[in-house]
Coordinates of C-alpha atoms and ligand atoms in Angstrom, one line a residue:
M1 CA 41.2 -52.2 -29.1
S2 CA 39.5 -54.1 -26.2
N3 CA 40.1 -51.9 -23.2
S4 CA 37.4 -51.2 -20.8
N5 CA 38.8 -47.8 -20.1
T6 CA 38.0 -45.2 -22.7
F7 CA 38.7 -41.5 -23.2
F8 CA 35.6 -39.5 -24.3
G9 CA 34.3 -42.8 -25.8
H10 CA 37.7 -43.3 -27.7
P11 CA 40.5 -45.8 -27.1
I12 CA 42.2 -44.9 -23.9
G13 CA 45.5 -44.4 -25.7
L14 CA 44.2 -41.2 -27.1
K15 CA 44.5 -39.7 -23.7
T16 CA 48.3 -40.3 -23.6
L17 CA 48.7 -38.7 -27.1
F18 CA 46.3 -35.8 -26.2
L19 CA 48.3 -34.8 -23.2
T20 CA 51.7 -35.4 -24.8
E21 CA 50.7 -33.2 -27.9
M22 CA 49.2 -30.7 -25.5
W23 CA 52.5 -30.1 -23.7
E24 CA 54.5 -30.2 -26.9
R25 CA 52.4 -27.5 -28.5
M26 CA 52.4 -25.6 -25.3
S27 CA 56.2 -25.4 -25.5
Y28 CA 56.2 -24.9 -29.4
Y29 CA 53.8 -22.1 -29.5
G30 CA 54.8 -20.5 -26.2
M31 CA 58.5 -20.3 -27.4
R32 CA 57.6 -19.2 -31.0
A33 CA 55.6 -16.3 -29.7
L34 CA 58.8 -14.9 -28.1
L35 CA 61.1 -15.7 -30.9
V36 CA 61.0 -12.6 -33.1
L37 CA 60.4 -10.3 -30.1
Y38 CA 63.6 -11.7 -28.6
M39 CA 65.6 -11.5 -31.8
T40 CA 64.4 -7.9 -32.6
G41 CA 64.3 -6.6 -29.0
A42 CA 66.7 -3.7 -28.1
I43 CA 70.0 -4.8 -26.7
T44 CA 69.7 -2.5 -23.8
G45 CA 66.9 -2.1 -21.2
F46 CA 65.4 -4.4 -18.6
N47 CA 64.9 -7.3 -20.9
P48 CA 67.7 -7.1 -23.5
G49 CA 67.0 -8.8 -26.9
L50 CA 69.4 -9.5 -29.7
G51 CA 68.8 -6.2 -31.6
W52 CA 68.6 -7.9 -35.0
S53 CA 66.9 -6.4 -38.1
Q54 CA 63.3 -7.3 -38.9
V55 CA 64.4 -8.8 -42.3
E56 CA 66.9 -11.1 -40.6
A57 CA 64.8 -12.0 -37.6
Q58 CA 61.7 -12.8 -39.7
A59 CA 63.8 -14.9 -42.2
I60 CA 65.3 -16.9 -39.2
Y61 CA 61.7 -17.3 -37.9
G62 CA 60.6 -18.6 -41.3
I63 CA 63.5 -20.9 -41.6
Y64 CA 62.8 -22.2 -38.2
V65 CA 59.1 -23.0 -38.9
G66 CA 60.1 -24.4 -42.2
L67 CA 62.7 -26.7 -40.8
V68 CA 60.4 -27.9 -37.9
Y69 CA 57.8 -29.1 -40.5
F70 CA 60.4 -30.3 -43.1
M71 CA 62.0 -32.5 -40.4
V72 CA 58.6 -34.3 -40.0
V73 CA 59.4 -36.1 -43.2
P74 CA 62.8 -37.8 -42.2
G75 CA 61.2 -38.1 -38.7
G76 CA 58.4 -40.2 -40.2
W77 CA 60.9 -42.3 -42.2
L78 CA 62.9 -43.1 -39.0
A79 CA 59.9 -44.1 -37.1
D80 CA 58.5 -46.3 -40.0
N81 CA 61.7 -48.1 -40.7
I82 CA 63.9 -48.0 -37.6
L83 CA 62.5 -46.7 -34.3
G84 CA 58.7 -47.4 -34.3
H85 CA 56.4 -44.4 -33.8
Q86 CA 56.2 -44.5 -29.9
K87 CA 60.0 -44.5 -29.4
A88 CA 60.3 -41.7 -32.0
V89 CA 57.8 -39.6 -30.0
L90 CA 59.6 -40.2 -26.8
I91 CA 63.1 -39.4 -28.1
G92 CA 61.7 -36.4 -29.9
A93 CA 60.0 -35.1 -26.7
I94 CA 63.2 -35.3 -24.8
I95 CA 65.2 -33.5 -27.5
I96 CA 62.6 -30.8 -27.7
A97 CA 62.8 -30.2 -23.9
L98 CA 66.6 -30.1 -24.1
G99 CA 66.3 -27.5 -26.8
H100 CA 64.0 -25.2 -24.8
Y101 CA 66.4 -25.7 -21.8
T102 CA 69.3 -24.7 -24.1
L103 CA 67.4 -21.5 -25.1
A104 CA 66.8 -20.8 -21.4
I105 CA 70.6 -20.3 -20.9
P106 CA 71.0 -16.5 -21.0
I107 CA 73.8 -16.3 -23.5
T108 CA 73.5 -15.8 -27.3
Q109 CA 76.1 -18.4 -28.3
T110 CA 73.7 -21.3 -27.6
F111 CA 70.7 -19.7 -29.3
F112 CA 70.9 -21.5 -32.6
L113 CA 71.8 -24.8 -30.9
G114 CA 68.5 -24.5 -28.9
L115 CA 66.5 -23.8 -32.0
L116 CA 68.1 -26.8 -33.9
L117 CA 67.3 -29.1 -31.0
V118 CA 63.7 -28.2 -31.0
V119 CA 63.6 -28.6 -34.9
L120 CA 65.1 -32.1 -34.6
G121 CA 62.9 -33.1 -31.8
T122 CA 59.7 -31.8 -33.4
G123 CA 60.6 -33.7 -36.5
L124 CA 60.6 -36.9 -34.6
L125 CA 57.5 -36.1 -32.6
K126 CA 54.9 -34.1 -34.5
G127 CA 54.1 -36.3 -37.5
N128 CA 54.6 -39.6 -35.6
I129 CA 52.2 -38.7 -32.8
S130 CA 49.5 -37.9 -35.5
T131 CA 50.2 -41.2 -37.1
I132 CA 49.7 -43.1 -33.8
V133 CA 46.3 -41.4 -33.4
G134 CA 45.2 -43.0 -36.7
K135 CA 46.6 -46.4 -35.6
L136 CA 44.3 -46.5 -32.4
Y137 CA 41.4 -47.3 -34.6
D138 CA 40.7 -50.5 -36.7
A139 CA 40.3 -50.3 -40.5
G140 CA 36.7 -49.4 -41.3
Q141 CA 36.5 -47.1 -38.2
D142 CA 36.9 -43.9 -40.4
G143 CA 34.1 -41.9 -38.8
K144 CA 35.5 -42.6 -35.3
R145 CA 39.0 -41.9 -36.4
D146 CA 38.0 -38.5 -37.7
S147 CA 36.4 -37.6 -34.5
G148 CA 39.5 -38.9 -32.7
Y149 CA 41.5 -36.4 -34.8
T150 CA 39.1 -33.7 -33.9
I151 CA 39.7 -34.3 -30.1
F152 CA 43.4 -34.4 -30.8
Y153 CA 43.2 -31.0 -32.6
M154 CA 41.6 -29.6 -29.4
S155 CA 44.7 -30.7 -27.4
I156 CA 46.8 -28.7 -29.9
N157 CA 44.9 -25.6 -29.2
I158 CA 44.5 -26.1 -25.4
G159 CA 48.3 -26.5 -25.4
S160 CA 49.1 -23.4 -27.5
T161 CA 46.7 -21.2 -25.3
L162 CA 48.6 -22.4 -22.2
G163 CA 51.9 -21.7 -24.0
F164 CA 51.0 -18.1 -25.0
L165 CA 49.7 -17.5 -21.6
V166 CA 52.6 -18.7 -19.5
C167 CA 55.6 -18.2 -21.9
S168 CA 54.7 -14.8 -23.1
F169 CA 54.0 -13.6 -19.5
L170 CA 57.3 -14.9 -18.1
G171 CA 59.4 -14.1 -21.3
E172 CA 58.1 -10.6 -21.9
K173 CA 57.5 -9.4 -18.2
I174 CA 60.3 -11.3 -16.3
G175 CA 63.0 -12.2 -18.9
W176 CA 63.1 -14.0 -22.3
H177 CA 65.0 -16.9 -20.9
W178 CA 62.4 -17.6 -18.3
G179 CA 59.9 -17.9 -21.0
F180 CA 62.0 -20.4 -22.9
G181 CA 62.6 -22.3 -19.7
A182 CA 58.9 -22.4 -19.1
A183 CA 58.5 -24.1 -22.5
G184 CA 61.1 -26.6 -21.3
I185 CA 59.3 -27.4 -18.2
G186 CA 56.0 -27.8 -20.1
M187 CA 57.7 -30.3 -22.5
T188 CA 59.2 -32.1 -19.5
F189 CA 55.7 -32.6 -18.1
G190 CA 54.9 -34.1 -21.5
V191 CA 57.8 -36.5 -21.3
I192 CA 57.0 -37.7 -17.8
Q193 CA 53.3 -38.1 -18.7
F194 CA 54.2 -40.0 -21.9
I195 CA 56.6 -42.4 -20.1
K196 CA 54.0 -43.0 -17.3
S197 CA 51.0 -43.7 -19.7
R198 CA 52.7 -45.2 -22.7
H199 CA 51.4 -48.6 -21.9
L200 CA 47.9 -47.4 -22.7
L201 CA 48.9 -47.2 -26.4
G202 CA 49.2 -51.0 -26.5
D203 CA 51.1 -51.9 -29.7
A204 CA 49.8 -48.9 -31.7
G205 CA 52.9 -47.5 -33.3
A206 CA 55.1 -49.7 -31.1
A207 CA 57.1 -51.5 -33.7
P208 CA 58.7 -50.3 -37.0
N209 CA 57.6 -51.8 -40.5
D210 CA 58.3 -55.6 -41.0
M211 CA 61.5 -55.9 -42.9
D212 CA 64.2 -58.4 -43.0
D213 CA 67.1 -57.9 -40.6
A214 CA 69.8 -57.3 -43.2
K215 CA 67.8 -54.6 -44.9
R216 CA 67.0 -52.9 -41.6
A217 CA 70.8 -53.0 -40.6
K218 CA 71.6 -51.4 -43.8
L219 CA 69.1 -48.5 -43.2
I220 CA 70.4 -48.1 -39.7
N221 CA 73.8 -47.7 -41.2
Y222 CA 72.7 -45.1 -43.6
S223 CA 71.0 -43.2 -40.9
R224 CA 74.1 -43.3 -38.7
V225 CA 76.2 -41.9 -41.5
T226 CA 73.7 -39.2 -42.2
L227 CA 73.5 -38.3 -38.6
I228 CA 77.2 -38.1 -38.2
G229 CA 77.4 -36.0 -41.3
M230 CA 74.6 -33.7 -40.0
F231 CA 76.5 -33.4 -36.7
F232 CA 79.6 -32.1 -38.3
V233 CA 77.8 -29.6 -40.5
I234 CA 75.8 -28.3 -37.7
A235 CA 78.9 -28.2 -35.4
A236 CA 80.9 -26.3 -38.0
G237 CA 78.0 -23.8 -38.6
L238 CA 77.5 -23.2 -34.8
L239 CA 81.3 -22.8 -34.3
G240 CA 81.2 -20.1 -37.0
F241 CA 83.2 -21.9 -39.7
F242 CA 80.7 -20.6 -42.2
T243 CA 78.0 -17.9 -42.0
I244 CA 74.6 -17.9 -43.5
D245 CA 72.7 -14.9 -44.8
P246 CA 69.3 -15.7 -43.3
R247 CA 67.3 -14.1 -46.0
Y248 CA 69.2 -15.7 -48.8
F249 CA 69.1 -19.0 -47.1
A250 CA 65.3 -18.7 -46.6
E251 CA 64.8 -18.0 -50.3
Q252 CA 66.9 -21.1 -51.3
F253 CA 65.1 -23.2 -48.7
A254 CA 61.7 -22.2 -50.1
Y255 CA 62.9 -23.2 -53.6
F256 CA 64.3 -26.4 -52.3
L257 CA 61.1 -27.4 -50.5
T258 CA 59.0 -26.6 -53.5
I259 CA 61.1 -28.6 -55.8
V260 CA 61.2 -31.6 -53.4
A261 CA 57.5 -31.5 -53.0
G262 CA 56.9 -31.1 -56.8
L263 CA 59.3 -33.9 -57.7
Y264 CA 57.7 -36.2 -55.2
F265 CA 54.2 -35.7 -56.6
L266 CA 55.7 -36.3 -60.0
Y267 CA 57.4 -39.4 -59.0
L268 CA 54.2 -40.8 -57.4
F269 CA 52.3 -39.9 -60.5
I270 CA 54.6 -41.4 -63.1
F271 CA 56.5 -44.2 -61.4
A272 CA 54.6 -45.4 -58.5
G273 CA 52.4 -47.7 -60.6
L274 CA 49.2 -46.1 -59.5
T275 CA 45.7 -47.0 -60.8
A276 CA 43.8 -44.3 -62.7
T277 CA 41.6 -43.6 -59.7
E278 CA 44.7 -43.1 -57.5
R279 CA 46.2 -40.8 -60.1
R280 CA 43.0 -38.7 -60.2
N281 CA 43.1 -38.5 -56.4
L282 CA 46.7 -37.5 -56.5
I283 CA 46.0 -34.5 -58.8
L284 CA 43.3 -33.4 -56.4
L285 CA 45.8 -33.6 -53.5
F286 CA 48.3 -31.7 -55.3
V287 CA 45.9 -28.9 -55.8
L288 CA 45.0 -28.9 -52.1
F289 CA 48.7 -28.9 -51.4
V290 CA 49.2 -25.6 -53.2
G291 CA 46.3 -24.1 -51.4
A292 CA 47.5 -25.2 -48.0
A293 CA 51.1 -23.8 -48.6
A294 CA 49.6 -20.5 -49.6
F295 CA 47.3 -20.5 -46.6
W296 CA 50.1 -21.2 -44.1
S297 CA 52.2 -18.4 -45.5
G298 CA 49.7 -16.0 -44.1
F299 CA 48.7 -18.0 -41.0
D300 CA 52.3 -18.3 -39.7
Q301 CA 52.7 -14.6 -39.7
S302 CA 50.9 -14.6 -36.3
A303 CA 54.1 -15.1 -34.5
G304 CA 56.1 -13.1 -37.1
S305 CA 55.0 -9.8 -38.6
L306 CA 51.6 -9.7 -36.7
N307 CA 53.4 -10.1 -33.4
I308 CA 55.5 -7.1 -34.3
F309 CA 52.5 -5.1 -35.3
A310 CA 51.0 -6.0 -31.9
R311 CA 54.2 -4.8 -30.1
D312 CA 54.9 -1.6 -32.0
Y313 CA 51.5 -0.3 -33.3
T314 CA 48.8 -1.7 -31.0
D315 CA 47.6 -0.4 -27.7
L316 CA 47.9 -3.4 -25.3
S317 CA 46.5 -1.8 -22.2
V318 CA 43.5 -3.6 -20.5
A319 CA 42.1 -1.8 -17.5
G320 CA 45.4 -0.2 -17.0
Y321 CA 47.5 -3.2 -17.3
I322 CA 49.8 -3.7 -20.3
I323 CA 49.3 -7.3 -21.5
P324 CA 52.2 -9.2 -23.0
V325 CA 52.3 -8.9 -26.8
G326 CA 52.0 -12.7 -27.2
W327 CA 48.7 -12.9 -25.5
L328 CA 46.9 -11.6 -28.6
Q329 CA 47.9 -14.8 -30.2
F330 CA 45.7 -17.0 -28.1
F331 CA 42.7 -15.7 -29.8
N332 CA 43.4 -18.2 -32.6
P333 CA 43.3 -21.4 -30.4
I334 CA 40.4 -20.0 -28.4
F335 CA 38.4 -19.4 -31.7
V336 CA 39.3 -22.9 -32.9
V337 CA 37.8 -24.4 -29.7
V338 CA 34.7 -22.3 -30.0
F339 CA 34.1 -22.6 -33.7
A340 CA 35.3 -26.1 -34.5
P341 CA 32.0 -27.8 -33.5
I342 CA 30.1 -25.2 -35.4
F343 CA 32.1 -25.7 -38.7
A344 CA 31.8 -29.5 -38.2
G345 CA 28.0 -29.1 -37.8
V346 CA 27.7 -26.9 -40.8
W347 CA 29.6 -29.3 -43.0
A348 CA 27.5 -32.3 -41.7
N349 CA 24.3 -30.4 -42.2
L350 CA 25.2 -29.5 -45.8
A351 CA 26.3 -33.0 -46.5
A352 CA 23.0 -34.3 -45.1
R353 CA 21.3 -32.2 -47.8
N354 CA 23.8 -33.3 -50.3
L355 CA 25.1 -29.7 -50.6
D356 CA 28.5 -30.5 -49.0
P357 CA 31.1 -28.3 -50.9
S358 CA 33.8 -30.1 -52.7
L359 CA 37.4 -30.1 -51.2
P360 CA 38.8 -27.4 -53.5
I361 CA 35.8 -25.2 -52.6
K362 CA 36.4 -25.6 -48.9
F363 CA 40.0 -24.7 -49.5
A364 CA 39.0 -21.7 -51.5
I365 CA 36.8 -20.6 -48.7
G366 CA 39.8 -21.0 -46.3
L367 CA 42.0 -18.8 -48.6
L368 CA 39.2 -16.2 -48.9
F369 CA 39.0 -15.9 -45.2
M370 CA 42.9 -15.6 -45.0
G371 CA 42.6 -12.8 -47.7
L372 CA 39.8 -11.1 -45.6
S373 CA 42.0 -11.2 -42.5
F374 CA 44.7 -9.2 -44.3
V375 CA 42.1 -6.8 -45.6
V376 CA 41.4 -6.1 -41.9
M377 CA 45.1 -5.7 -41.4
L378 CA 45.2 -3.1 -44.2
V379 CA 42.6 -1.0 -42.4
A380 CA 44.6 -1.3 -39.2
V381 CA 47.8 -0.2 -40.9
E382 CA 46.1 2.7 -42.5
L383 CA 44.8 3.8 -39.1
A384 CA 48.2 3.3 -37.5
M385 CA 49.8 5.5 -40.1
K386 CA 47.4 8.3 -39.1
S387 CA 47.8 7.7 -35.4
S388 CA 49.5 4.7 -33.7
P389 CA 48.8 2.8 -31.6
V390 CA 45.5 1.4 -32.8
G391 CA 43.1 -0.8 -30.8
M392 CA 43.5 -4.6 -30.3
Q393 CA 40.2 -5.3 -32.0
W394 CA 41.9 -5.3 -35.4
L395 CA 44.3 -8.1 -34.6
V396 CA 41.5 -10.0 -32.9
L397 CA 39.2 -9.7 -35.9
T398 CA 42.2 -10.7 -38.2
Y399 CA 42.7 -13.8 -36.0
L400 CA 39.0 -14.6 -36.1
F401 CA 39.0 -14.7 -39.9
Q402 CA 42.3 -16.7 -40.0
T403 CA 40.7 -19.2 -37.7
W404 CA 37.6 -19.6 -39.8
G405 CA 39.9 -20.1 -42.7
E406 CA 41.9 -22.7 -40.8
L407 CA 38.7 -24.5 -39.8
A408 CA 37.6 -24.7 -43.6
L409 CA 41.0 -26.0 -44.6
S410 CA 43.2 -27.7 -42.0
P411 CA 41.2 -30.6 -40.5
I412 CA 39.6 -31.2 -43.9
G413 CA 43.0 -31.3 -45.6
L414 CA 44.3 -33.8 -43.1
S415 CA 41.4 -36.2 -43.5
A416 CA 41.6 -35.9 -47.3
F417 CA 45.3 -36.8 -47.3
S418 CA 44.5 -39.8 -45.1
R419 CA 41.6 -41.0 -47.2
Y420 CA 42.6 -40.2 -50.8
S421 CA 46.2 -41.0 -50.8
P422 CA 47.5 -44.1 -52.5
K423 CA 47.3 -46.7 -49.7
K424 CA 50.8 -47.8 -49.9
Y425 CA 52.0 -44.3 -49.6
V426 CA 49.8 -42.8 -46.7
G427 CA 52.7 -42.2 -44.4
Q428 CA 54.7 -40.3 -47.0
M429 CA 51.6 -38.4 -48.1
F430 CA 51.2 -37.2 -44.5
G431 CA 54.8 -36.0 -44.8
L432 CA 53.7 -34.0 -47.9
W433 CA 50.9 -32.4 -45.9
F434 CA 53.6 -31.1 -43.4
L435 CA 55.7 -30.0 -46.3
A436 CA 52.9 -27.6 -47.3
S437 CA 53.2 -26.1 -43.7
A438 CA 57.0 -26.0 -44.2
I439 CA 56.7 -24.0 -47.4
G440 CA 54.1 -21.7 -45.8
G441 CA 56.3 -21.1 -42.8
V442 CA 59.4 -20.1 -44.8
L443 CA 57.3 -17.8 -47.0
A444 CA 55.7 -16.3 -43.9
G445 CA 59.2 -15.4 -42.7
L446 CA 60.2 -13.9 -46.1
L447 CA 56.9 -12.0 -46.5
G448 CA 56.9 -10.8 -42.9
G449 CA 60.5 -9.5 -43.3
E450 CA 59.6 -7.7 -46.6
A451 CA 56.5 -6.2 -44.9
L452 CA 58.4 -4.8 -41.9
G453 CA 61.6 -3.9 -43.8
E454 CA 60.7 -0.2 -43.7
G455 CA 58.4 0.0 -40.8
L456 CA 54.8 0.8 -41.3
D457 CA 55.3 2.0 -44.8
S458 CA 56.3 -1.3 -46.3
I459 CA 53.4 -3.4 -44.8
S460 CA 50.6 -2.3 -47.1
P461 CA 52.2 -3.3 -50.4
V462 CA 53.1 -6.8 -49.0
F463 CA 49.7 -7.4 -47.5
N464 CA 48.1 -6.2 -50.7
F465 CA 50.1 -8.5 -52.8
M466 CA 49.2 -11.4 -50.4
I467 CA 45.5 -10.6 -50.7
K468 CA 45.8 -10.8 -54.4
Y469 CA 47.4 -14.2 -54.5
Y470 CA 44.9 -15.6 -52.1
L471 CA 42.2 -14.3 -54.4
V472 CA 43.9 -15.7 -57.5
I473 CA 44.5 -19.2 -55.9
A474 CA 41.0 -19.2 -54.5
V475 CA 39.5 -18.5 -58.0
I476 CA 41.7 -21.3 -59.6
L477 CA 40.5 -23.7 -57.0
I478 CA 36.9 -22.8 -57.6
V479 CA 37.4 -23.1 -61.4
L480 CA 39.1 -26.5 -60.8
S481 CA 36.3 -27.8 -58.7
F482 CA 34.1 -27.5 -61.8
V483 CA 36.8 -29.2 -63.9
I484 CA 37.5 -32.0 -61.4
K485 CA 33.8 -33.1 -61.4
A486 CA 34.2 -36.6 -60.3
K487 CA 34.3 -37.0 -56.5
P488 CA 37.4 -38.5 -55.2
K489 CA 37.1 -42.2 -54.4
E490 CA 38.7 -44.1 -51.6
T491 CA 41.0 -46.8 -52.9
Ligands
LIG501 N1 47.7 -25.5 -35.1 C1 48.2 -26.5 -36.0 C2 49.2 -27.4 -35.2 O1 50.0 -26.9 -34.6 C3 48.7 -26.0 -37.2 C4 49.2 -27.0 -38.1 C5 48.4 -27.7 -39.0 C6 50.6 -27.3 -38.2 C7 48.9 -28.6 -39.9 C8 51.1 -28.1 -39.1 C9 50.2 -28.9 -40.0 O2 49.2 -28.6 -35.3

């Protein structure tokens, strides 16, 4: 792009996306950190919660995270074919803000409506904003694009730090709905900022795919019918025409997501007319997909079971002040900002000496750190069983290992999906990358509910089981890295 103005040496449009994503993540993580605390909080007291059981609340949390990332797939489709990415981001941001404001209304009846709006809005925003980042660069600017994504990842983590800081303080210390409202105000800043600086994006993501008018009209019709159908189902659900058992629904949803992802990989492999190299790359991406889903099933417990561990079994006093429970979660984004350059340096250094670990090995490292983080939690649980509360250092150390795992897996996974996906299907493959997060999110809710079902006693068996599955998948990835000898090739 020929614009004399730049943002840290990058196309100036990155600034628009950086700030929009920062506010969106501020609202997303800020609200998410309150969610299970609010749902399981006592119904009496100064800040009354909903008094729901852990199993229910964690399942709802899991379904929520799962839906958020699942909706990225239809959100991408709508942007590609009908709206264009910029418009999708704008509409998404507005819907998200409305969702948080709905949650800010201090009544229970609108709770699920608020969550649903955030789900739908995030579906339109999250994936499409990442796509526009890629579109700011010309073909052949791979290195620059990767570093653009690194800057973008920083905005995610600055935003979430801000969200935990503000929303957890207001929500826990003043009243839940103040915290939700703060998330809405944050997203509103994002909307205003996007409208004001949208022109800096130029035509990156401005128009949908080329398509003849008749075909587009047909797609618009399909989407209208689907939207109307969705509206009625959602309205019927919200009005109580049918009820859903959260845990049962979460289980079915996990199966559904796994089957959809599996069938999609299979479809691409068999019917998409891929070349031999593209097929080999696809197998690799499938393996990474499985690793990523397993990874997020632990990672997303931060706002779920680990949040409850912080509330019920951790001493939160610092110099006489009891900090909000959610504040412990900002160790993840802070560690990301601190360690991301170090990890990038280590990989670059190894690559320069031709020792760069293969992608499955990096993913295995990510999973091993995730396993280690739950070993730390096992120690913390053991200590809490002897005498509760325990010090904060356990959760801080847990988040440190999880963040190291994230840095070994998440940025690398994203760039692998952008490089080694069959070129015609890059957009949809991005969708699959988010589906891994969706599966991880639902599993996090199910596992978290299982862990907390009987208070402290039920935590260790579940965390033990998770540590084992991380180990098993890590070992499989390591073995596969020897089997898949040939390096993936860009096509
Ligand atoms: N912190 C990251 C984010 O919110 C976690 C994530 C990675 C979520 C990949 C989805 C997909 O963007």
